[in-house]
Short mmCIF file of C-alpha atoms in Angstrom, two decimals:
data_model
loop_
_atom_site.label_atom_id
_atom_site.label_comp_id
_atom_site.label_asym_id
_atom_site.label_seq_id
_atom_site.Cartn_x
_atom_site.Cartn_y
_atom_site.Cartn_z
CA UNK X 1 -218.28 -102.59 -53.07
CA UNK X 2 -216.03 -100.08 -51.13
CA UNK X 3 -213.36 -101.90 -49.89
CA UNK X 4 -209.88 -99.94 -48.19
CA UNK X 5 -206.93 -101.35 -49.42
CA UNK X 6 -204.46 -99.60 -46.94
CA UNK X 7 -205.81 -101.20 -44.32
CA UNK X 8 -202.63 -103.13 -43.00
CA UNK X 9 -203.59 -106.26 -42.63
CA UNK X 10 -205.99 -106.55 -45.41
CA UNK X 11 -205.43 -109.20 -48.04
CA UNK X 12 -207.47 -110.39 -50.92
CA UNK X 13 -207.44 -113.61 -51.10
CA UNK X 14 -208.92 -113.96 -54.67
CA UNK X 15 -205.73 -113.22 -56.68
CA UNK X 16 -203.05 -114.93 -58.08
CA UNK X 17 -199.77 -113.20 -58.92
CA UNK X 18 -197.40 -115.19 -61.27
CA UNK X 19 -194.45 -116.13 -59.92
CA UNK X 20 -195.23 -115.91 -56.24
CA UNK X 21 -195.94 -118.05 -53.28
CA UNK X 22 -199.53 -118.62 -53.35
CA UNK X 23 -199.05 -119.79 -49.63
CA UNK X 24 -197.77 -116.38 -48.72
CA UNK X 25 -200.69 -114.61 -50.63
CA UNK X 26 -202.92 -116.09 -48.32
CA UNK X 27 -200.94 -114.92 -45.44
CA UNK X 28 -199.24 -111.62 -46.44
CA UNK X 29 -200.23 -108.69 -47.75
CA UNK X 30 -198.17 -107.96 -51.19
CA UNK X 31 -195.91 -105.15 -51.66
CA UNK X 32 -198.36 -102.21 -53.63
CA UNK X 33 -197.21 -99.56 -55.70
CA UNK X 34 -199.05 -96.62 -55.95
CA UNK X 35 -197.22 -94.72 -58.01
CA UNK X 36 -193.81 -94.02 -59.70
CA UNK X 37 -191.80 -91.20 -61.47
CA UNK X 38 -188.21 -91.38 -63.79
CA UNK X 39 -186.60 -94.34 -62.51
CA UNK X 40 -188.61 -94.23 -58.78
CA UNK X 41 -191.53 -96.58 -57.93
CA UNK X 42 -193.45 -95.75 -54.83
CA UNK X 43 -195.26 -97.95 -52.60
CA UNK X 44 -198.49 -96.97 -50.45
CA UNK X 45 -196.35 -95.85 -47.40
CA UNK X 46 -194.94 -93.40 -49.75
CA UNK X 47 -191.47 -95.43 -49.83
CA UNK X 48 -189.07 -94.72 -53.05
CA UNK X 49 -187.56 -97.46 -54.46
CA UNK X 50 -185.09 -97.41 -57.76
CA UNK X 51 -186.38 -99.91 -59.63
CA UNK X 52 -183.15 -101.33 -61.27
CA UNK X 53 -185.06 -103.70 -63.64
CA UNK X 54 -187.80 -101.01 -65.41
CA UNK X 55 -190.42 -103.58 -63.78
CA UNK X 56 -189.74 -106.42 -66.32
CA UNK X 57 -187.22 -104.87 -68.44
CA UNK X 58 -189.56 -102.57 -69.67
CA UNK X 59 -190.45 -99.43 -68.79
CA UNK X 60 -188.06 -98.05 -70.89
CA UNK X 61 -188.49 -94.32 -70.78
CA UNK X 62 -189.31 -94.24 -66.89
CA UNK X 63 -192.48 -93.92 -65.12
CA UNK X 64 -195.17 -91.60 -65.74
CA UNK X 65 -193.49 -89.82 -68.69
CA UNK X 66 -196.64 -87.19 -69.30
CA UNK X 67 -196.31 -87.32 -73.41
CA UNK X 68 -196.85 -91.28 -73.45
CA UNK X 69 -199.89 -90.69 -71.27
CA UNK X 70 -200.90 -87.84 -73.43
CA UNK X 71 -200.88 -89.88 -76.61
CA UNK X 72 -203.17 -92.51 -75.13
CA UNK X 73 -205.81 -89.98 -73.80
CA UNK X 74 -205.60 -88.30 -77.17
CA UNK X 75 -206.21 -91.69 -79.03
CA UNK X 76 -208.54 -92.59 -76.58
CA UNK X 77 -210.49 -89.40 -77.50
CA UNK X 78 -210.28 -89.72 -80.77
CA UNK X 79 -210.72 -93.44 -81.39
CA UNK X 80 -210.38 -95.73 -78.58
CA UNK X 81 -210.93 -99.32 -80.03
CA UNK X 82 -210.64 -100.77 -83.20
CA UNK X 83 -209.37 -104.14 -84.60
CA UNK X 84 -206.81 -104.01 -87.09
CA UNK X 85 -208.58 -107.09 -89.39
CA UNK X 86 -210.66 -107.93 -92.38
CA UNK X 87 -209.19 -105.59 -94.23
CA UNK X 88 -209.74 -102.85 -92.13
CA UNK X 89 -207.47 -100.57 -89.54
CA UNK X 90 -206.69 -97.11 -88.13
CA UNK X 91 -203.87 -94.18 -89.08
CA UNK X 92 -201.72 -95.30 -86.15
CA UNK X 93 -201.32 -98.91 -86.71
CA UNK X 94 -200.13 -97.68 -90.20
CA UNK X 95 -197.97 -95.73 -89.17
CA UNK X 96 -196.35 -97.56 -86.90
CA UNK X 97 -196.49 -100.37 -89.25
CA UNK X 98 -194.11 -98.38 -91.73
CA UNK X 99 -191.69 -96.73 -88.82
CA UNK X 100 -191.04 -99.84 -87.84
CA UNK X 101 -190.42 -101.69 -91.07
CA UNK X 102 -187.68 -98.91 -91.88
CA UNK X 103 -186.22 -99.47 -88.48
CA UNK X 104 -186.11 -102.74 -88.83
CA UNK X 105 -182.68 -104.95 -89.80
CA UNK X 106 -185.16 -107.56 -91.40
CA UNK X 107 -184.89 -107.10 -95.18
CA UNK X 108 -188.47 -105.99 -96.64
CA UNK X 109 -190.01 -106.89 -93.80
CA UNK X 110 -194.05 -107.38 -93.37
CA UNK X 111 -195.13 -106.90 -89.49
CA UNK X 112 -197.91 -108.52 -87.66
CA UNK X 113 -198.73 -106.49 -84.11
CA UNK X 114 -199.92 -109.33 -81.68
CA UNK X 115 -200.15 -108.29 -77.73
CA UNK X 116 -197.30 -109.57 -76.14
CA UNK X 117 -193.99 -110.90 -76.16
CA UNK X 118 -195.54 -114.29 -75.29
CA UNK X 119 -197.80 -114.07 -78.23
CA UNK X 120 -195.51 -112.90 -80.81
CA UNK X 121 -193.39 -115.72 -80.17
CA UNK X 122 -196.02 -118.42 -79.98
CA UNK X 123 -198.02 -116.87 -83.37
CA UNK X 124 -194.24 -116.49 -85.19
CA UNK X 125 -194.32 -120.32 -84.43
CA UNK X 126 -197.91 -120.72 -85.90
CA UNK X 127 -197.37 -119.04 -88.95
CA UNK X 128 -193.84 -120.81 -89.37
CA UNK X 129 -196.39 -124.23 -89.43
CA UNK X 130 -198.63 -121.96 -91.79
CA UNK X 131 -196.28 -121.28 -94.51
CA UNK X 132 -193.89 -124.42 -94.56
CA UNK X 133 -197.26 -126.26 -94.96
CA UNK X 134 -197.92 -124.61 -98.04
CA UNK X 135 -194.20 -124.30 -99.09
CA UNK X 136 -194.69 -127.96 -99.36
CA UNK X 137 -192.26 -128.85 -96.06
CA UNK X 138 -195.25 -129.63 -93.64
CA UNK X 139 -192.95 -132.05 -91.53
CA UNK X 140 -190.53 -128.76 -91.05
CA UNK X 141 -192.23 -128.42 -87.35
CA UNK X 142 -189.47 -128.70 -84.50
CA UNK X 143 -188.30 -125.49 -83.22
CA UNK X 144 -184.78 -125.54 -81.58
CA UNK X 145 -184.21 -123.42 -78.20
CA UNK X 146 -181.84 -123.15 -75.62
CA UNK X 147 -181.20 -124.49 -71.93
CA UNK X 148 -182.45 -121.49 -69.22
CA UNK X 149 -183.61 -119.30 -72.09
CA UNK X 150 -186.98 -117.50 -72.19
CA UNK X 151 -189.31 -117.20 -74.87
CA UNK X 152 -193.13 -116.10 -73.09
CA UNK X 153 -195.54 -118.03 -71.13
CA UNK X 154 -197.93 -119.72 -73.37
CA UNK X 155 -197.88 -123.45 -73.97
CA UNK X 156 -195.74 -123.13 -76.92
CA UNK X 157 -193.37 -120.81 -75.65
CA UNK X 158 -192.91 -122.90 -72.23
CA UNK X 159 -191.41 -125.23 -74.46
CA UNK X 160 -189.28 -123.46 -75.50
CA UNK X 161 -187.05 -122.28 -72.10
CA UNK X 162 -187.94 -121.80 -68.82
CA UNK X 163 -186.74 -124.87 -67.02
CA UNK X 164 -187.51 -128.56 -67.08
CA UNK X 165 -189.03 -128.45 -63.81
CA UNK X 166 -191.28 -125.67 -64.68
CA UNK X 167 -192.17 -127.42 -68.08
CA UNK X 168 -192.95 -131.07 -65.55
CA UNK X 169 -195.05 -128.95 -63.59
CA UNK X 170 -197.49 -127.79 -66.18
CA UNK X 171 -196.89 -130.47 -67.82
CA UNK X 172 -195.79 -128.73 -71.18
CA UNK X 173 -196.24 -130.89 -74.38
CA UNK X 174 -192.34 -130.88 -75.80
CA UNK X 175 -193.09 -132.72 -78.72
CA UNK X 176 -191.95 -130.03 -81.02
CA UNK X 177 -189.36 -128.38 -79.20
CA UNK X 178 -185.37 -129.36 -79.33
CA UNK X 179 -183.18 -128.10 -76.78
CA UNK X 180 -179.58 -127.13 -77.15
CA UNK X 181 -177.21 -125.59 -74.68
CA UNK X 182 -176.79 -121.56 -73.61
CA UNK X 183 -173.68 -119.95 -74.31
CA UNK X 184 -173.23 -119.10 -70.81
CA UNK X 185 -169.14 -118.22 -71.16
CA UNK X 186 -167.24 -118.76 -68.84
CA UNK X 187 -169.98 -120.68 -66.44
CA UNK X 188 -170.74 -123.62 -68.72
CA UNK X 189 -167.10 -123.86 -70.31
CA UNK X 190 -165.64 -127.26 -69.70
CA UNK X 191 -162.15 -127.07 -67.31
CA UNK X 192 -159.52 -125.54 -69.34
CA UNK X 193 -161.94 -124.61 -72.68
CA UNK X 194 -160.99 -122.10 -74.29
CA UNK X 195 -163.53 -119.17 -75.60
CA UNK X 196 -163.12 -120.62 -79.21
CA UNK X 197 -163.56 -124.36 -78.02
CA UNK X 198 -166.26 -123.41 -76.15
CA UNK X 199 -168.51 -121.37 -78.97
CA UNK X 200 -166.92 -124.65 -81.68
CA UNK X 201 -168.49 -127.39 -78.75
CA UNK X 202 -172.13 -125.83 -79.19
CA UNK X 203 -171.78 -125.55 -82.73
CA UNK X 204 -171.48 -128.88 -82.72
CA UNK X 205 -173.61 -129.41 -80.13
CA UNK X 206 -176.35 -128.23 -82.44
CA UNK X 207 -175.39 -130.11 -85.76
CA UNK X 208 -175.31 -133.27 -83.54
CA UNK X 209 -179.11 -132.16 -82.44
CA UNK X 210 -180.29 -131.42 -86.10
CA UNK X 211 -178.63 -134.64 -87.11
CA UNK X 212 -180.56 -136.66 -84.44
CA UNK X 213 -183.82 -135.11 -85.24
CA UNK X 214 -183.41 -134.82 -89.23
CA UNK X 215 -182.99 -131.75 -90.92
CA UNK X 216 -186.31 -131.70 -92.31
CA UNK X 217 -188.24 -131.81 -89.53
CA UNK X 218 -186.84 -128.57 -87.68
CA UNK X 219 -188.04 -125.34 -89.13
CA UNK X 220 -186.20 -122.81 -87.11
CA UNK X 221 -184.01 -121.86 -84.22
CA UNK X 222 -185.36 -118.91 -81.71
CA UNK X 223 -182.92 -117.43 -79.44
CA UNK X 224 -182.30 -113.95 -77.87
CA UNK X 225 -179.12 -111.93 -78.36
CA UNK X 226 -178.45 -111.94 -74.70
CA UNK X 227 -180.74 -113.77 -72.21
CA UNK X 228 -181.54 -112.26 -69.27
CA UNK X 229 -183.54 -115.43 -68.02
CA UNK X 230 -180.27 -117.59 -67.89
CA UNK X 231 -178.62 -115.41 -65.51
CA UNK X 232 -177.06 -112.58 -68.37
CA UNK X 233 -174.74 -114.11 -69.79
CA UNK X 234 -173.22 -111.95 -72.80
CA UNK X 235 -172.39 -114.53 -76.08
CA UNK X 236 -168.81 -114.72 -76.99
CA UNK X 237 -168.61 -113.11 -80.38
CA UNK X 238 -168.08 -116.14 -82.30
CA UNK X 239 -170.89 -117.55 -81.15
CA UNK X 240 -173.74 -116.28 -83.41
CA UNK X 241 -171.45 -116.75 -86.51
CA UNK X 242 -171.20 -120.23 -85.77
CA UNK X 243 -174.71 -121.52 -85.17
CA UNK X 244 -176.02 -119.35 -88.14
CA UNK X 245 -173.52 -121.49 -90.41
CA UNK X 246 -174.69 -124.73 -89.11
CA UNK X 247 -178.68 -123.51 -89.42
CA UNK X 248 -177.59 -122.45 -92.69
CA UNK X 249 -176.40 -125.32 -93.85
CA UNK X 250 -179.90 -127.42 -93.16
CA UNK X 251 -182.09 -124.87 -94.56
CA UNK X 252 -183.11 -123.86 -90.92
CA UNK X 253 -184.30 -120.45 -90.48
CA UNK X 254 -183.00 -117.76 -87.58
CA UNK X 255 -185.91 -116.19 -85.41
CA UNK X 256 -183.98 -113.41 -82.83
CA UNK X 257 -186.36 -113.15 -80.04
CA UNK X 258 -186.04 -108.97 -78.89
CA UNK X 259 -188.91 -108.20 -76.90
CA UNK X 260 -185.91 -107.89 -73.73
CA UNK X 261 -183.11 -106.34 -75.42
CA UNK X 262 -185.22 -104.54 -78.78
CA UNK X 263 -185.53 -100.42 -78.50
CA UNK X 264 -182.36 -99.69 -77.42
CA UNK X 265 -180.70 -101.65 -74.02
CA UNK X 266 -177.86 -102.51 -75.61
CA UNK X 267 -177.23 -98.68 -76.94
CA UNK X 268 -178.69 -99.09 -80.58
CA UNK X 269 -182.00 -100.00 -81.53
CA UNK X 270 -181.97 -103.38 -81.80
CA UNK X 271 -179.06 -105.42 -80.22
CA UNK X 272 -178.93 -107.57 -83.47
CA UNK X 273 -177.67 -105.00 -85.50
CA UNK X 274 -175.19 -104.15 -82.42
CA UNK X 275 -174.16 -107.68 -82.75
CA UNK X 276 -174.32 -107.80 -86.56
CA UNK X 277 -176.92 -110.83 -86.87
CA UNK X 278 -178.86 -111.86 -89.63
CA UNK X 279 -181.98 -112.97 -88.29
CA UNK X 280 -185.25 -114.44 -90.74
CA UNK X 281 -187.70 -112.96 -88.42
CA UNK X 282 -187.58 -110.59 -85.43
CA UNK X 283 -189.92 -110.49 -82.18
CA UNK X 284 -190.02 -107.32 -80.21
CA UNK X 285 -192.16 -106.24 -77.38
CA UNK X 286 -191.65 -104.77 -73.67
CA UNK X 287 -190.14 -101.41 -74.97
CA UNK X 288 -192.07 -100.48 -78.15
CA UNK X 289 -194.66 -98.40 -75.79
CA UNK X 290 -192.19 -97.84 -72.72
CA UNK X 291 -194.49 -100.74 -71.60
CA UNK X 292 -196.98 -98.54 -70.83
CA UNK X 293 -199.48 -100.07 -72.97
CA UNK X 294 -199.06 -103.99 -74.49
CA UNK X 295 -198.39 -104.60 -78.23
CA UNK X 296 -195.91 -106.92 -79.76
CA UNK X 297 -194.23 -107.10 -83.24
CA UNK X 298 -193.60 -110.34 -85.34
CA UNK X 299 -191.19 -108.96 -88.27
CA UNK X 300 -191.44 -111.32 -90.89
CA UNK X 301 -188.37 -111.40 -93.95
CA UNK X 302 -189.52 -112.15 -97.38
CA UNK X 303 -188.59 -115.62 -98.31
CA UNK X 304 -190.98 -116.38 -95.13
CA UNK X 305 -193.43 -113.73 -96.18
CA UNK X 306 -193.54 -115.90 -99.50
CA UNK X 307 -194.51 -118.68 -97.85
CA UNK X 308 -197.22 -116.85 -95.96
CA UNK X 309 -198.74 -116.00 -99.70
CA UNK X 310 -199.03 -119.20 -100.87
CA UNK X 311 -201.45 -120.29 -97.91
CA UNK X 312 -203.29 -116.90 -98.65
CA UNK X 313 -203.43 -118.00 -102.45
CA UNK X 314 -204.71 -121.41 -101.74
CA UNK X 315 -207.59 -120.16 -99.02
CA UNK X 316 -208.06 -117.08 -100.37
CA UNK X 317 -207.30 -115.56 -96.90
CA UNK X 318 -204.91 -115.31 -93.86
CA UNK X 319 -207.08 -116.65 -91.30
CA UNK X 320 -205.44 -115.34 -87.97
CA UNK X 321 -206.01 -112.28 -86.15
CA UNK X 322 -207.42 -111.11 -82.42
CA UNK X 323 -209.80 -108.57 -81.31
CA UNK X 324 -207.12 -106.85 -79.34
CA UNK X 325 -203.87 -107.27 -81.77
CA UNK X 326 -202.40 -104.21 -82.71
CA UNK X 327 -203.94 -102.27 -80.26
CA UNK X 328 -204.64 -98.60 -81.42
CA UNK X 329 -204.09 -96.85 -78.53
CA UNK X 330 -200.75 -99.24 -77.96
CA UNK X 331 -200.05 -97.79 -81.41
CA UNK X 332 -200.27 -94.64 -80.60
CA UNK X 333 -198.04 -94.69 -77.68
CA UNK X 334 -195.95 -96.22 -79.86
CA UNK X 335 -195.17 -93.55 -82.48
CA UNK X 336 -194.71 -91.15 -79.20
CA UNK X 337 -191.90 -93.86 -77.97
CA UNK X 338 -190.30 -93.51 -81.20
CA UNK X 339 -190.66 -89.63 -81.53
CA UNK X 340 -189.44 -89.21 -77.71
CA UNK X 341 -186.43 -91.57 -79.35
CA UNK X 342 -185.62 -88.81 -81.51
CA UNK X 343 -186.23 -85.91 -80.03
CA UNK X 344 -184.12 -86.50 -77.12
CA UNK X 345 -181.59 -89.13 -78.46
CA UNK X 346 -182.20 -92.08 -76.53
CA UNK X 347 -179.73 -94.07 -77.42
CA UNK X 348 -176.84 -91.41 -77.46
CA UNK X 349 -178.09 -91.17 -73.94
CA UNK X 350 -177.82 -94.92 -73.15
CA UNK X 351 -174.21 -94.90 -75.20
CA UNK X 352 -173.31 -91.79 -72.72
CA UNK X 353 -174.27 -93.09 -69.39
CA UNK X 354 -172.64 -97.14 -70.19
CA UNK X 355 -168.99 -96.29 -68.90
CA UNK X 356 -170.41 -95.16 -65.70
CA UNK X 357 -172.91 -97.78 -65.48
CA UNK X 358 -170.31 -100.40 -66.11
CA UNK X 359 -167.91 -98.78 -63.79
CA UNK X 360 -170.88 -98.74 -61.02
CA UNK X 361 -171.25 -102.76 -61.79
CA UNK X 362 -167.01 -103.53 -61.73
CA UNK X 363 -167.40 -101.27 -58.12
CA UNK X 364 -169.44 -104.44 -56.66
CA UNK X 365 -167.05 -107.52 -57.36
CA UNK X 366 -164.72 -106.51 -54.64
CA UNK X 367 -167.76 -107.31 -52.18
CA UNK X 368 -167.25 -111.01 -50.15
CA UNK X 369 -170.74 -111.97 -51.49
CA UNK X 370 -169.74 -110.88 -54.98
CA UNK X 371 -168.52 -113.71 -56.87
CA UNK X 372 -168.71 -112.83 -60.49
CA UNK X 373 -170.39 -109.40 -62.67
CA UNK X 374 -171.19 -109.52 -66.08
CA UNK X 375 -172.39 -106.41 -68.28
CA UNK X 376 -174.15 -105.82 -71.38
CA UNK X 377 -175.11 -102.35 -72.72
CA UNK X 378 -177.41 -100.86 -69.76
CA UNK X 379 -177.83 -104.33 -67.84
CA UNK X 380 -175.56 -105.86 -65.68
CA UNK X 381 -175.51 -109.32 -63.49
CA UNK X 382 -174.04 -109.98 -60.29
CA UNK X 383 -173.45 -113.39 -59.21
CA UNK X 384 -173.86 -113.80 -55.08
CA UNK X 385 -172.72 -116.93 -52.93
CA UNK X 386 -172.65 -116.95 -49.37
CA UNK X 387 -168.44 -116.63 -48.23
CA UNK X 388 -166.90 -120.32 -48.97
CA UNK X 389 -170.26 -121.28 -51.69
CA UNK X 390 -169.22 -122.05 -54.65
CA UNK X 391 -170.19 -119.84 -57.90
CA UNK X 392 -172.93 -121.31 -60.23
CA UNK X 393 -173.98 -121.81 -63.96
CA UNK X 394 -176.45 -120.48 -65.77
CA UNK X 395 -179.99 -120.24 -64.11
CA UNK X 396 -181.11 -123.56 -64.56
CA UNK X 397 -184.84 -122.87 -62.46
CA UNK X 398 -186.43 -119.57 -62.38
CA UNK X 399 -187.40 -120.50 -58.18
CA UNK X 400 -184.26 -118.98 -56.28
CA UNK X 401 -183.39 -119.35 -52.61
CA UNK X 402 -180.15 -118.46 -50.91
CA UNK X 403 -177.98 -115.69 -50.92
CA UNK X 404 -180.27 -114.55 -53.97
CA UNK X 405 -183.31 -114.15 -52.37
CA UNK X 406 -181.37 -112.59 -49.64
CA UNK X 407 -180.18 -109.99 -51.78
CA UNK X 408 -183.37 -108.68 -52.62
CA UNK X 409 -185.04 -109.12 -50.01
CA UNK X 410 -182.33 -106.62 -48.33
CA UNK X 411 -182.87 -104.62 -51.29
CA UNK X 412 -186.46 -103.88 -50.49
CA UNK X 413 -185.49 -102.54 -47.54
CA UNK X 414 -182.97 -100.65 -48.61
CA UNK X 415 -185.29 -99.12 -51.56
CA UNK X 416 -183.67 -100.56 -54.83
CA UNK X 417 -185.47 -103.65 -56.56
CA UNK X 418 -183.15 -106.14 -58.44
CA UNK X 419 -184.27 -108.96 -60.64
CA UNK X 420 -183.28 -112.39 -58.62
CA UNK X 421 -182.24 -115.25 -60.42
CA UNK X 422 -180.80 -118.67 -59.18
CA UNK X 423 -177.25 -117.91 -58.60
CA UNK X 424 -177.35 -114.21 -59.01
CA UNK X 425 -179.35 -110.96 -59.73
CA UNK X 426 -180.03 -108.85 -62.73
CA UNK X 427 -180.47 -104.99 -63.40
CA UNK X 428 -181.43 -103.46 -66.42
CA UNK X 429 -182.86 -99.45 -65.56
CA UNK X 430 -185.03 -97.44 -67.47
CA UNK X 431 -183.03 -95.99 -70.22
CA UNK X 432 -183.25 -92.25 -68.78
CA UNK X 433 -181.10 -92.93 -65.47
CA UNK X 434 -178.63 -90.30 -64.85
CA UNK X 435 -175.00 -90.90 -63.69
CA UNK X 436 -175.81 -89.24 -60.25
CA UNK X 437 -179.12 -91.95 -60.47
CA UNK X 438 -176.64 -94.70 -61.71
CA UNK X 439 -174.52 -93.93 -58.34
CA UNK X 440 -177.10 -94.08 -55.94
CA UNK X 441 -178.30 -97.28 -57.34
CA UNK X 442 -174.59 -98.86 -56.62
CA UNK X 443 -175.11 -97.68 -53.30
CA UNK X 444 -178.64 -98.85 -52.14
CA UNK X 445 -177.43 -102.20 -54.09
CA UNK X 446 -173.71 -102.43 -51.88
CA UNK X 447 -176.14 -101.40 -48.33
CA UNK X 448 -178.47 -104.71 -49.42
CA UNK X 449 -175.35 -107.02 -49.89
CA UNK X 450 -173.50 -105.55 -46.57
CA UNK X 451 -176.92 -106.68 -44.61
CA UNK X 452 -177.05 -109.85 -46.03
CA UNK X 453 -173.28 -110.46 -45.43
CA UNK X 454 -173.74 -109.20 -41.78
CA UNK X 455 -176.84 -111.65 -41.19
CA UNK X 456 -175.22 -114.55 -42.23
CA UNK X 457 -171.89 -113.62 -40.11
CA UNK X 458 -174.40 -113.30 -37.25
CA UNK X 459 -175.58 -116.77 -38.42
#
C-alpha cells in the first residue's frame, strides 16, 4: 500500500490518538512532525516549533542527539532482542542495573526495568500485594493518592489520579485506592491559612483517611515530588516531613513516583534527594533514555525487597516478568544518557540556565491574561483567565477549554508548544536549552497570549 501522507486533506481515519477529539480526527487532519533537532520539532510544512514541554516531559537531552541514536544502532547490531528473564539477560541491562542502583537515594536498592512509567507504577503496586502477602499482612492492599495527581494509564494507575470524571468514564474499579488532597499552596489554602496550617490541615487530612480505612489495610502512599498533572504546584517544604510522620506512624510505606521529575528537571538527579525525601521505593521513567526508547525503573528498598524473598522462598520463584521489560536496546541508550550526563554536566547545565529560566517565567505575570506563575527547577506554570475570570485551583480534569486552550492554540501558530492544563499551562524544555533558546521561548509564549488577549477584546 503506497499511500501520500502530505496530501492536505488526507486523513486516516483508523487511528486513535489519546487525549484527542475523536470527532475532530474524523474531520481534521492532525498536526505531523517530521522531524526535530535540540529543542526544535518540525512539522511537514517544514514549520519550527520550540517544544517547551520535551513532548511529554521527556525528551530530555533534545531531539535527534546522534550518540543516543548511535547506541541503539550499535545494540541493534550487536544484539537486538533479548528478554531479561529466567535467569537469563544481556551486558547492558547489567550495567545499567548497577549505575542505577549507585545513583539511586533508595538504600540497597534491587531494580526491576518494566516499559513504562504506567507500568512501573502499576507492577510496584503488584509486587507491594506480592510481598505483604507473604509478610503475612495480605489485607495491607489500599494504596493512598492524591486529588489531580498522575500516576500512568493502566487500570490501576487510573485509580490512582487523573480525575473523577475520567475514572466514571472508564469506569475505573476504586476499590483499592484512597484519595487525599494535593498540596496545591496557595490555590487550595483555605481564606486566611497560613503555609504551616495549610501543610498541618493535610497532615491531618491523611491520618483522618488512614483512620477511616484502618491502618492495616493501606500498604502505601504514591505521590510525586512535584505534579505536573495538577497544574505544577511546588509543595511547601513542610509538607513531605509531615505526611512521612503520619505514614510512619501506621507502618505505611512511601513510594515517590519520578518518571516526570527523575534525571535531572529539578537540577540534581532525582528531585527527592533535592527535596531530601526518604522514599521506600522509587519509579522513574520518561528521561532514563532521553525518551528515545521506553524502559522504566521500579527501585525497590530492602525491608520491601525482604518481603519479595519470602514469596520467592515459598514458590521457589518470582513469577512476573514481560517479553519486552528491560528492553536491551532501551538499555543501551540508557548507559549513553548517563555517560552524555557526565561528560557534559547536565545538571550543572540545568543549575546554570534556572535564574534565567525563572527570570523568563516572572517576565510573563505582568501580562492581563497572566494571573499567577509558579516555578520549579527547569519547569514553570502559568495560570491564564480571561480579564475579570477568576484564578483557579489545582487541575481538577485533564479536558481544558477557555483561555487555556486558547493559549496554545495561539501558540501553534506562533511556533512554541505548551502543555495545557485546566486553569493554566505548563513548560518543562529539554534540559540542553540555552539562555538565548530560553529567551526566544518567552517571546513566542508572550506573542500567543497577546493574540489571545486581542481576540477576546475583539470579542
Amino acid at each position: 500500500m503506497n499511500i501520500e501522507v502530505k496530501t492536505g486533506n488526507y486523513r486516516n481515519d483508523s487511528i486513535l490518538l489519546g487525549f484527542s477529539d475523536l470527532k475532530r480526527l474524523k474531520t481534521e487532519r492532525p498536526l505531523v512532525f517530521e522531524k526535530g533537532k535540540g529543542i526544535f520539532i518540525y512539522d511537514e510544512n517544514g514549520k519550527d516549533y520550540i517544544e517547551s514541554v520535551s513532548c511529554f516531559y521527556c525528551v530530555s537531552l533534545g531531539f535527534s542527539e546522534d550518540r543516543l541514536a548511535d547506541a541503539a544502532y550499535r545494540q541493534m547490531k550487536a544484539l537486538p532482542m533479548y528478554s531479561s528473564a529466567i535467569h537469563r539477560t544481556v551486558p547492558a541491562v547489567m550495567e545499567l542495573t548497577e549505575r542505577i542502583a549507585a545513583l539511586s537515594p533508595v538504600k540497597n536498592p534491587r531494580i526491576y526495568f518494566s516499559t513504562t512509567g504506567s507500568e512501573a507504577n502499576d507492577h510496584l503496586i503488584k509486587f507491594m500485594w506480592y510481598g505483604n502477602g507473604f509478610a503475612g499482612e495480605p489485607e495491607r492492599r489500599k494504596v493512598i493518592s492524591r486529588k489531580a495527581s498522575y500516576h500512568g494509564s493502566t487500570i490501576a494507575t487510573s485509580a490512582l489520579g487523573g480525575s473523577q470524571d475520567l475514572q466514571e468514564s472508564f469506569g475505573i474499579p476504586m476499590g483499592f485506592s484512597l484519595q487525599v488532597g494535593h498540596p496545591s499552596w496557595p490555590n487550595s489554602a483555605l481564606p486566611g491559612e497560613t503555609e504551616e496550617q495549610f501543610t498541618d490541615r493535610l497532615a491531618e487530612e491523611l491520618e483522618q483517611v488512614i483512620l477511616e480505612a484502618g491502618p492495616e489495610t493501606i500498604g502505601a502512599m504514591i505521590a510525586e515530588p512535584m505534579s505536573v498533572s495538577s497544574g505544577m504546584f511546588p509543595p511547601p517544604a513542610s509538607y513531605f516531613p509531615k505526611i512521612t510522620k503520619v505514614l510512619r506512624k501506621y507502618g505505611i510505606k512511601l513510594f515517590i513516583d519520578e518518571i516526570v521529575t527523575g534525571f535531572g528537571r529539578s537540577g540534581r538527579m532525582w528531585a527527592t534527594e533535592a527535596m531530601g525525601l526518604e522514599p521506600d521505593c522509587m519509579t522513574c521513567a520518561k528521561g532514563i533514555t532521553g525518551a528515545y526508547m521506553p524502559i522504566a525503573g521500579i527501585i525497590m528498598g530492602e525491608e520491601f525487597n525482604q518481603r519479595l524473598d519470602l514469596g520467592n522462598e515459598a514458590k521457589g520463584w518470582f513469577a512476573h516478568g514481560a517479553t519486552h521489560h528491560a528492553h536491551v536496546v532501551s538499555a543501551a541508550v540508557a548507559n549513553e544518557v548517563l555517560n552524555i550526563f557526565e561528560e557534559r554536566d547536565i545538571l550543572g547545565h540545568v543549575r546554570r540556565m534556572m535564574p534565567h529560566w525563572n527570570r523568563m517565567i516572572e517576565s510573563l505575570a505582568d501580562h492581563p491574561l497572566v494571573v499567577g506563575t509558579r516555578k520549579w527547577g527547569l519547569a514553570g506554570a502559568v495560570e491564564v483567565a480571561y480579564p475579570g475570570e477568576v484564578r483557579g485551583g489545582p487541575a481538577a480534569s485533564l479536558k481544558v477549554g477557555g483561555a487555556t486552550k486558547e493559549v496554545y492554540e495561539a501558540g501553534l501558530s506562533h511556533g512554541v508548544i505548551v502543555r495545557p492544563l485546566a486553569g493554566c499551562f505548563v513548560m518543562a524544555p529539554p534540559l540542553i536549552i540555552t539562555e538565548a533558546e530560553i529567551t526566544e521561548l518567552g517571546r513566542r509564549v508572550r506573542a500567543a497570549l497577546d493574540q489571545v488577549l486581542a481576540n477576546h477584546v475583539a470579542r
